[in-house]
């Protein structure tokens, strides 16, 4: 075997060195003599001095991998050896294709004129040109400052209708509902309610109907028709 002299710095990595050995030995990249390639590679790595180990760490790692592969290749029939062989061959083929493309791109770039000027100074206009309603800007500012809009304290006038509203008892509305049904003034559920009624009166009337239905005094039909059980009606009238 021809003695080779080289510097690891001349190669971009272990694949680059392996590809160099393939070319040096004029091997077919698709039919590489793996054992010969491994022997040459490991022999070259063994000549490294201790002071150069920092530079050659990835090359030594590849050497360990190749030694392992060689141990499998020496076995009679090893599937692991075939797998590692195919993997290494594929990596060499891909790396060779990448180098060829990089070479062509470099040659194309070498014949391409490129003029590069100094970067221009950009002038920035920080003026905000959009227009917004004042209340939107206020909301954005409060959100940015981490607080929501402070709600105004409710005035006494807002509570006045609640405080002065007359109280309507459910019992009084029970009597009203029964009397309306017995006298024939009301025959449907919605006739018991009016838009002019206060909120308290509407709620009391609704609860009164529920209480009458629960007690069995009144029934509600599918068409909202109200019916009174006569036995309860007589008792109520007496």
mmCIF file of C-alpha atoms in Angstrom:
data_model
loop_
_atom_site.group_PDB
_atom_site.id
_atom_site.type_symbol
_atom_site.label_atom_id
_atom_site.label_comp_id
_atom_site.label_asym_id
_atom_site.label_seq_id
_atom_site.Cartn_x
_atom_site.Cartn_y
_atom_site.Cartn_z
ATOM 1 C CA UNK A 1 0.000 0.000 0.000
ATOM 2 C CA UNK A 2 1.268 3.409 -0.958
ATOM 3 C CA UNK A 3 2.265 5.536 1.995
ATOM 4 C CA UNK A 4 0.068 8.582 2.204
ATOM 5 C CA UNK A 5 0.961 11.855 3.807
ATOM 6 C CA UNK A 6 -1.844 14.232 4.617
ATOM 7 C CA UNK A 7 -3.163 16.709 7.144
ATOM 8 C CA UNK A 8 -6.591 16.270 8.626
ATOM 9 C CA UNK A 9 -7.153 19.992 8.209
ATOM 10 C CA UNK A 10 -7.185 19.382 4.442
ATOM 11 C CA UNK A 11 -10.414 17.359 4.757
ATOM 12 C CA UNK A 12 -13.825 18.588 5.831
ATOM 13 C CA UNK A 13 -14.567 15.437 7.792
ATOM 14 C CA UNK A 14 -14.183 11.651 7.876
ATOM 15 C CA UNK A 15 -16.453 11.164 4.841
ATOM 16 C CA UNK A 16 -14.249 13.523 2.875
ATOM 17 C CA UNK A 17 -11.190 11.437 3.830
ATOM 18 C CA UNK A 18 -12.963 8.174 2.942
ATOM 19 C CA UNK A 19 -13.994 9.618 -0.412
ATOM 20 C CA UNK A 20 -10.377 10.643 -1.004
ATOM 21 C CA UNK A 21 -9.203 7.071 -0.323
ATOM 22 C CA UNK A 22 -11.840 5.698 -2.718
ATOM 23 C CA UNK A 23 -10.591 8.054 -5.424
ATOM 24 C CA UNK A 24 -6.930 7.367 -4.622
ATOM 25 C CA UNK A 25 -7.455 3.607 -4.963
ATOM 26 C CA UNK A 26 -9.646 4.083 -8.052
ATOM 27 C CA UNK A 27 -12.507 2.155 -6.476
ATOM 28 C CA UNK A 28 -16.027 2.101 -7.864
ATOM 29 C CA UNK A 29 -18.112 4.097 -5.439
ATOM 30 C CA UNK A 30 -21.006 1.635 -5.816
ATOM 31 C CA UNK A 31 -18.732 -1.397 -5.269
ATOM 32 C CA UNK A 32 -16.267 -0.230 -2.657
ATOM 33 C CA UNK A 33 -13.871 -2.798 -1.221
ATOM 34 C CA UNK A 34 -14.913 -2.044 2.323
ATOM 35 C CA UNK A 35 -12.236 -4.102 4.077
ATOM 36 C CA UNK A 36 -9.406 -2.440 2.128
ATOM 37 C CA UNK A 37 -10.929 0.966 2.726
ATOM 38 C CA UNK A 38 -11.234 0.282 6.457
ATOM 39 C CA UNK A 39 -7.643 -0.943 6.711
ATOM 40 C CA UNK A 40 -6.266 2.140 4.970
ATOM 41 C CA UNK A 41 -8.387 4.535 6.999
ATOM 42 C CA UNK A 42 -7.512 2.993 10.378
ATOM 43 C CA UNK A 43 -3.828 2.819 9.428
ATOM 44 C CA UNK A 44 -3.824 6.539 8.703
ATOM 45 C CA UNK A 45 -5.606 7.376 11.954
ATOM 46 C CA UNK A 46 -3.124 5.238 13.939
ATOM 47 C CA UNK A 47 -0.279 7.490 12.767
ATOM 48 C CA UNK A 48 -1.777 10.529 14.491
ATOM 49 C CA UNK A 49 0.220 11.933 17.343
ATOM 50 C CA UNK A 50 -1.354 12.625 20.709
ATOM 51 C CA UNK A 51 -1.090 16.361 20.227
ATOM 52 C CA UNK A 52 -3.431 16.211 17.265
ATOM 53 C CA UNK A 53 -6.269 14.279 18.901
ATOM 54 C CA UNK A 54 -8.318 17.446 19.497
ATOM 55 C CA UNK A 55 -8.320 18.111 15.760
ATOM 56 C CA UNK A 56 -9.094 14.491 14.865
ATOM 57 C CA UNK A 57 -11.917 13.598 17.296
ATOM 58 C CA UNK A 58 -14.552 13.044 14.594
ATOM 59 C CA UNK A 59 -12.028 11.109 12.470
ATOM 60 C CA UNK A 60 -11.266 8.814 15.425
ATOM 61 C CA UNK A 61 -14.990 8.287 15.994
ATOM 62 C CA UNK A 62 -15.356 7.143 12.380
ATOM 63 C CA UNK A 63 -12.355 4.833 12.846
ATOM 64 C CA UNK A 64 -14.057 3.149 15.811
ATOM 65 C CA UNK A 65 -17.176 2.682 13.730
ATOM 66 C CA UNK A 66 -15.158 1.138 10.884
ATOM 67 C CA UNK A 67 -13.355 -1.241 13.243
ATOM 68 C CA UNK A 68 -16.711 -2.416 14.538
ATOM 69 C CA UNK A 69 -17.923 -2.879 10.978
ATOM 70 C CA UNK A 70 -14.820 -4.905 10.121
ATOM 71 C CA UNK A 71 -15.448 -7.228 13.053
ATOM 72 C CA UNK A 72 -18.930 -7.965 11.676
ATOM 73 C CA UNK A 73 -17.628 -8.354 8.114
ATOM 74 C CA UNK A 74 -15.223 -11.082 9.241
ATOM 75 C CA UNK A 75 -18.150 -13.183 10.422
ATOM 76 C CA UNK A 76 -19.470 -15.823 7.951
ATOM 77 C CA UNK A 77 -22.893 -14.305 7.429
ATOM 78 C CA UNK A 78 -23.740 -11.136 9.294
ATOM 79 C CA UNK A 79 -26.856 -9.076 8.625
ATOM 80 C CA UNK A 80 -25.468 -6.283 10.782
ATOM 81 C CA UNK A 81 -22.362 -6.125 8.580
ATOM 82 C CA UNK A 82 -24.476 -5.794 5.441
ATOM 83 C CA UNK A 83 -26.575 -3.102 7.069
ATOM 84 C CA UNK A 84 -23.549 -1.067 8.138
ATOM 85 C CA UNK A 85 -21.934 -1.551 4.725
ATOM 86 C CA UNK A 86 -25.014 -0.286 2.891
ATOM 87 C CA UNK A 87 -25.311 2.654 5.280
ATOM 88 C CA UNK A 88 -21.696 3.734 4.777
ATOM 89 C CA UNK A 89 -21.885 3.276 0.987
ATOM 90 C CA UNK A 90 -25.052 5.383 0.865
ATOM 91 C CA UNK A 91 -23.419 8.152 2.888
ATOM 92 C CA UNK A 92 -20.398 8.184 0.577
ATOM 93 C CA UNK A 93 -22.616 8.373 -2.524
ATOM 94 C CA UNK A 94 -24.667 11.233 -1.075
ATOM 95 C CA UNK A 95 -21.554 13.102 0.044
ATOM 96 C CA UNK A 96 -19.956 12.673 -3.372
ATOM 97 C CA UNK A 97 -23.077 14.072 -5.076
ATOM 98 C CA UNK A 98 -23.112 17.073 -2.714
ATOM 99 C CA UNK A 99 -19.437 17.815 -3.423
ATOM 100 C CA UNK A 100 -20.068 17.647 -7.175
ATOM 101 C CA UNK A 101 -22.986 20.058 -6.949
ATOM 102 C CA UNK A 102 -20.995 22.410 -4.712
ATOM 103 C CA UNK A 103 -18.161 22.349 -7.256
ATOM 104 C CA UNK A 104 -20.479 23.255 -10.126
ATOM 105 C CA UNK A 105 -22.095 26.034 -8.108
ATOM 106 C CA UNK A 106 -18.657 27.399 -7.213
ATOM 107 C CA UNK A 107 -17.581 27.406 -10.870
ATOM 108 C CA UNK A 108 -20.808 29.158 -11.867
ATOM 109 C CA UNK A 109 -20.364 31.770 -9.154
ATOM 110 C CA UNK A 110 -16.740 32.363 -10.167
ATOM 111 C CA UNK A 111 -17.875 33.485 -13.642
ATOM 112 C CA UNK A 112 -20.727 35.622 -12.361
ATOM 113 C CA UNK A 113 -20.185 39.336 -11.900
ATOM 114 C CA UNK A 114 -21.490 40.593 -8.608
ATOM 115 C CA UNK A 115 -21.438 44.231 -7.598
ATOM 116 C CA UNK A 116 -22.181 44.970 -3.984
ATOM 117 C CA UNK A 117 -22.813 48.507 -2.839
ATOM 118 C CA UNK A 118 -22.689 49.897 0.647
ATOM 119 C CA UNK A 119 -25.962 49.475 2.560
ATOM 120 C CA UNK A 120 -28.204 52.506 2.337
ATOM 121 C CA UNK A 121 -29.297 54.372 5.416
ATOM 122 C CA UNK A 122 -33.009 53.877 5.887
ATOM 123 C CA UNK A 123 -35.137 56.810 6.950
ATOM 124 C CA UNK A 124 -37.902 55.827 9.323
ATOM 125 C CA UNK A 125 -41.048 57.835 9.921
ATOM 126 C CA UNK A 126 -42.453 56.904 13.309
ATOM 127 C CA UNK A 127 -45.537 59.066 12.923
ATOM 128 C CA UNK A 128 -48.706 57.101 13.696
ATOM 129 C CA UNK A 129 -51.113 57.916 10.886
ATOM 130 C CA UNK A 130 -54.182 55.865 11.868
ATOM 131 C CA UNK A 131 -57.128 57.597 13.518
ATOM 132 C CA UNK A 132 -59.215 56.123 16.333
ATOM 133 C CA UNK A 133 -62.124 57.198 18.462
ATOM 134 C CA UNK A 134 -61.020 58.695 21.798
ATOM 135 C CA UNK A 135 -62.772 55.999 23.869
ATOM 136 C CA UNK A 136 -60.877 53.276 21.980
ATOM 137 C CA UNK A 137 -57.586 54.961 22.789
ATOM 138 C CA UNK A 138 -58.631 55.203 26.429
ATOM 139 C CA UNK A 139 -59.470 51.490 26.514
ATOM 140 C CA UNK A 140 -56.130 50.611 24.901
ATOM 141 C CA UNK A 141 -54.242 52.782 27.390
ATOM 142 C CA UNK A 142 -55.994 51.216 30.396
ATOM 143 C CA UNK A 143 -55.359 47.717 29.017
ATOM 144 C CA UNK A 144 -51.702 48.592 28.524
ATOM 145 C CA UNK A 145 -51.412 49.890 32.074
ATOM 146 C CA UNK A 146 -53.014 46.708 33.412
ATOM 147 C CA UNK A 147 -56.258 48.157 34.641
ATOM 148 C CA UNK A 148 -59.760 48.294 33.265
ATOM 149 C CA UNK A 149 -61.969 51.304 33.058
ATOM 150 C CA UNK A 150 -63.147 52.319 36.460
ATOM 151 C CA UNK A 151 -66.890 52.085 36.727
ATOM 152 C CA UNK A 152 -68.637 55.099 38.153
ATOM 153 C CA UNK A 153 -70.284 54.651 41.519
ATOM 154 C CA UNK A 154 -74.040 54.085 41.022
ATOM 155 C CA UNK A 155 -76.133 57.048 42.102
ATOM 156 C CA UNK A 156 -78.946 56.914 44.629
ATOM 157 C CA UNK A 157 -81.464 57.553 41.847
ATOM 158 C CA UNK A 158 -80.611 54.198 40.256
ATOM 159 C CA UNK A 159 -81.607 52.352 43.440
ATOM 160 C CA UNK A 160 -84.735 54.412 43.956
ATOM 161 C CA UNK A 161 -87.096 52.242 41.826
ATOM 162 C CA UNK A 162 -85.922 49.105 43.644
ATOM 163 C CA UNK A 163 -86.358 50.582 47.103
ATOM 164 C CA UNK A 164 -89.710 52.292 46.524
ATOM 165 C CA UNK A 165 -91.293 49.466 44.488
ATOM 166 C CA UNK A 166 -94.340 47.979 46.263
ATOM 167 C CA UNK A 167 -93.930 44.451 47.588
ATOM 168 C CA UNK A 168 -96.303 41.917 46.040
ATOM 169 C CA UNK A 169 -96.784 38.661 47.933
ATOM 170 C CA UNK A 170 -97.229 35.317 46.230
ATOM 171 C CA UNK A 171 -100.274 34.558 48.404
ATOM 172 C CA UNK A 172 -102.134 37.632 47.098
ATOM 173 C CA UNK A 173 -101.421 36.608 43.507
ATOM 174 C CA UNK A 174 -102.691 33.062 44.221
ATOM 175 C CA UNK A 175 -106.035 34.544 45.217
ATOM 176 C CA UNK A 176 -105.977 36.827 42.170
ATOM 177 C CA UNK A 177 -105.246 33.956 39.760
ATOM 178 C CA UNK A 178 -107.986 31.711 41.181
ATOM 179 C CA UNK A 179 -110.549 34.536 41.217
ATOM 180 C CA UNK A 180 -109.724 35.451 37.614
ATOM 181 C CA UNK A 181 -110.116 31.852 36.463
ATOM 182 C CA UNK A 182 -113.383 31.201 38.370
ATOM 183 C CA UNK A 183 -115.035 34.403 37.154
ATOM 184 C CA UNK A 184 -113.918 33.746 33.581
ATOM 185 C CA UNK A 185 -111.786 36.895 33.249
ATOM 186 C CA UNK A 186 -108.725 34.787 32.356
ATOM 187 C CA UNK A 187 -108.539 31.551 30.398
ATOM 188 C CA UNK A 188 -104.932 31.426 29.131
ATOM 189 C CA UNK A 189 -101.593 31.645 30.903
ATOM 190 C CA UNK A 190 -100.285 34.715 29.099
ATOM 191 C CA UNK A 191 -103.465 36.626 29.951
ATOM 192 C CA UNK A 192 -102.263 36.747 33.557
ATOM 193 C CA UNK A 193 -99.321 38.976 32.616
ATOM 194 C CA UNK A 194 -99.275 42.530 31.333
ATOM 195 C CA UNK A 195 -96.520 44.874 30.237
ATOM 196 C CA UNK A 196 -97.844 47.434 32.691
ATOM 197 C CA UNK A 197 -97.234 45.102 35.656
ATOM 198 C CA UNK A 198 -94.212 45.784 37.832
ATOM 199 C CA UNK A 199 -91.373 43.319 37.988
ATOM 200 C CA UNK A 200 -92.341 42.291 41.510
ATOM 201 C CA UNK A 201 -95.950 41.691 40.423
ATOM 202 C CA UNK A 202 -94.877 39.635 37.382
ATOM 203 C CA UNK A 203 -92.553 37.430 39.427
ATOM 204 C CA UNK A 204 -95.182 36.945 42.146
ATOM 205 C CA UNK A 205 -97.812 35.967 39.557
ATOM 206 C CA UNK A 206 -95.457 33.453 37.947
ATOM 207 C CA UNK A 207 -94.619 31.881 41.302
ATOM 208 C CA UNK A 208 -98.323 31.765 42.178
ATOM 209 C CA UNK A 209 -99.110 29.801 39.015
ATOM 210 C CA UNK A 210 -96.284 27.369 39.767
ATOM 211 C CA UNK A 211 -97.594 26.868 43.304
ATOM 212 C CA UNK A 212 -101.163 26.245 42.060
ATOM 213 C CA UNK A 213 -99.964 23.738 39.475
ATOM 214 C CA UNK A 214 -97.793 21.961 42.035
ATOM 215 C CA UNK A 215 -100.724 21.742 44.463
ATOM 216 C CA UNK A 216 -102.993 20.382 41.736
ATOM 217 C CA UNK A 217 -105.439 23.296 41.852
ATOM 218 C CA UNK A 218 -104.686 24.444 38.293
ATOM 219 C CA UNK A 219 -103.702 22.581 35.143
ATOM 220 C CA UNK A 220 -102.133 24.031 32.011
ATOM 221 C CA UNK A 221 -103.018 22.614 28.593
ATOM 222 C CA UNK A 222 -100.765 22.326 25.573
ATOM 223 C CA UNK A 223 -102.376 25.499 24.147
ATOM 224 C CA UNK A 224 -101.728 27.433 27.408
ATOM 225 C CA UNK A 225 -105.359 26.965 28.526
ATOM 226 C CA UNK A 226 -105.790 27.182 32.299
ATOM 227 C CA UNK A 227 -108.307 24.939 34.098
ATOM 228 C CA UNK A 228 -109.381 24.975 37.741
ATOM 229 C CA UNK A 229 -110.326 21.875 39.671
ATOM 230 C CA UNK A 230 -113.811 22.656 40.878
ATOM 231 C CA UNK A 231 -113.397 21.141 44.308
ATOM 232 C CA UNK A 232 -110.589 23.579 45.092
ATOM 233 C CA UNK A 233 -112.538 26.455 43.568
ATOM 234 C CA UNK A 234 -115.541 25.963 45.867
ATOM 235 C CA UNK A 235 -113.293 25.709 48.866
ATOM 236 C CA UNK A 236 -111.558 28.932 47.854
ATOM 237 C CA UNK A 237 -114.848 30.783 47.326
ATOM 238 C CA UNK A 238 -116.221 29.619 50.710
#
